């Protein structure tokens, strides 16, 4: 379903369904990303207050966590949106 970490493929390899036609929810991707950023910032501040790690350790931990969380959230959001649009087009 995905051609890149967070980009939909043109069509499904198994059935040939046009996925680009179903992806029309791009305007809400920013909202999803901002909400995730808020959660990650609160988590980072809480862990910093609780453990007081050095700056290099925080960067070493939070950089991959942030990238992974954003990619995972976008994949989940886009999958749900395509499923929703597919269900709407079938009824």
Short mmCIF file of C-alpha atoms in Angstrom, two decimals, residues 3-66:
data_model
loop_
_atom_site.label_atom_id
_atom_site.label_comp_id
_atom_site.label_asym_id
_atom_site.label_seq_id
_atom_site.Cartn_x
_atom_site.Cartn_y
_atom_site.Cartn_z
CA UNK A 3 5.66 3.24 -1.88
CA UNK A 4 7.76 5.15 0.67
CA UNK A 5 7.66 5.29 4.47
CA UNK A 6 4.64 7.63 4.51
CA UNK A 7 3.66 7.96 0.84
CA UNK A 8 0.92 5.90 -0.74
CA UNK A 9 1.64 3.84 -3.82
CA UNK A 10 -0.11 4.68 -7.08
CA UNK A 11 -2.10 1.44 -7.00
CA UNK A 12 -2.40 -1.78 -5.03
CA UNK A 13 0.02 -4.44 -6.25
CA UNK A 14 -2.40 -7.26 -5.48
CA UNK A 15 -5.68 -5.98 -6.94
CA UNK A 16 -4.80 -2.86 -8.97
CA UNK A 17 -7.01 -0.51 -6.92
CA UNK A 18 -6.15 3.16 -7.62
CA UNK A 19 -5.03 4.40 -4.19
CA UNK A 20 -4.24 7.98 -5.30
CA UNK A 21 -7.89 8.50 -6.21
CA UNK A 22 -8.88 7.52 -2.68
CA UNK A 23 -6.34 9.74 -0.89
CA UNK A 24 -8.02 13.11 -0.51
CA UNK A 25 -7.38 13.72 3.19
CA UNK A 26 -4.03 15.48 2.90
CA UNK A 27 -5.16 18.65 4.60
CA UNK A 28 -5.53 16.92 7.98
CA UNK A 29 -2.02 15.45 7.95
CA UNK A 30 -0.72 18.66 9.55
CA UNK A 31 -3.22 18.36 12.38
CA UNK A 32 -2.17 14.77 13.05
CA UNK A 33 1.48 15.80 13.03
CA UNK A 34 0.89 18.76 15.36
CA UNK A 35 -1.05 16.63 17.84
CA UNK A 36 1.72 14.04 17.81
CA UNK A 37 4.30 16.81 18.30
CA UNK A 38 2.40 18.04 21.34
CA UNK A 39 2.38 14.54 22.85
CA UNK A 40 6.09 14.06 22.15
CA UNK A 41 7.01 17.46 23.62
CA UNK A 42 5.08 16.76 26.82
CA UNK A 43 6.71 13.32 27.05
CA UNK A 44 10.18 14.77 26.47
CA UNK A 45 9.67 17.47 29.11
CA UNK A 46 8.37 14.92 31.60
CA UNK A 47 11.28 12.55 31.05
CA UNK A 48 13.74 15.44 31.21
CA UNK A 49 12.27 16.57 34.53
CA UNK A 50 12.20 13.05 35.94
CA UNK A 51 15.54 11.62 34.76
CA UNK A 52 17.59 14.73 33.88
CA UNK A 53 19.58 13.04 31.07
CA UNK A 54 22.45 14.89 29.37
CA UNK A 55 21.59 16.76 26.17
CA UNK A 56 23.40 14.28 23.91
CA UNK A 57 21.41 11.37 25.39
CA UNK A 58 18.15 13.22 24.87
CA UNK A 59 19.02 13.93 21.24
CA UNK A 60 20.16 10.36 20.69
CA UNK A 61 16.87 9.04 22.06
CA UNK A 62 14.27 11.56 20.85
CA UNK A 63 15.46 11.99 17.26
CA UNK A 64 14.68 8.41 16.13
CA UNK A 65 11.59 8.23 18.36
CA UNK A 66 10.19 11.38 16.75
#
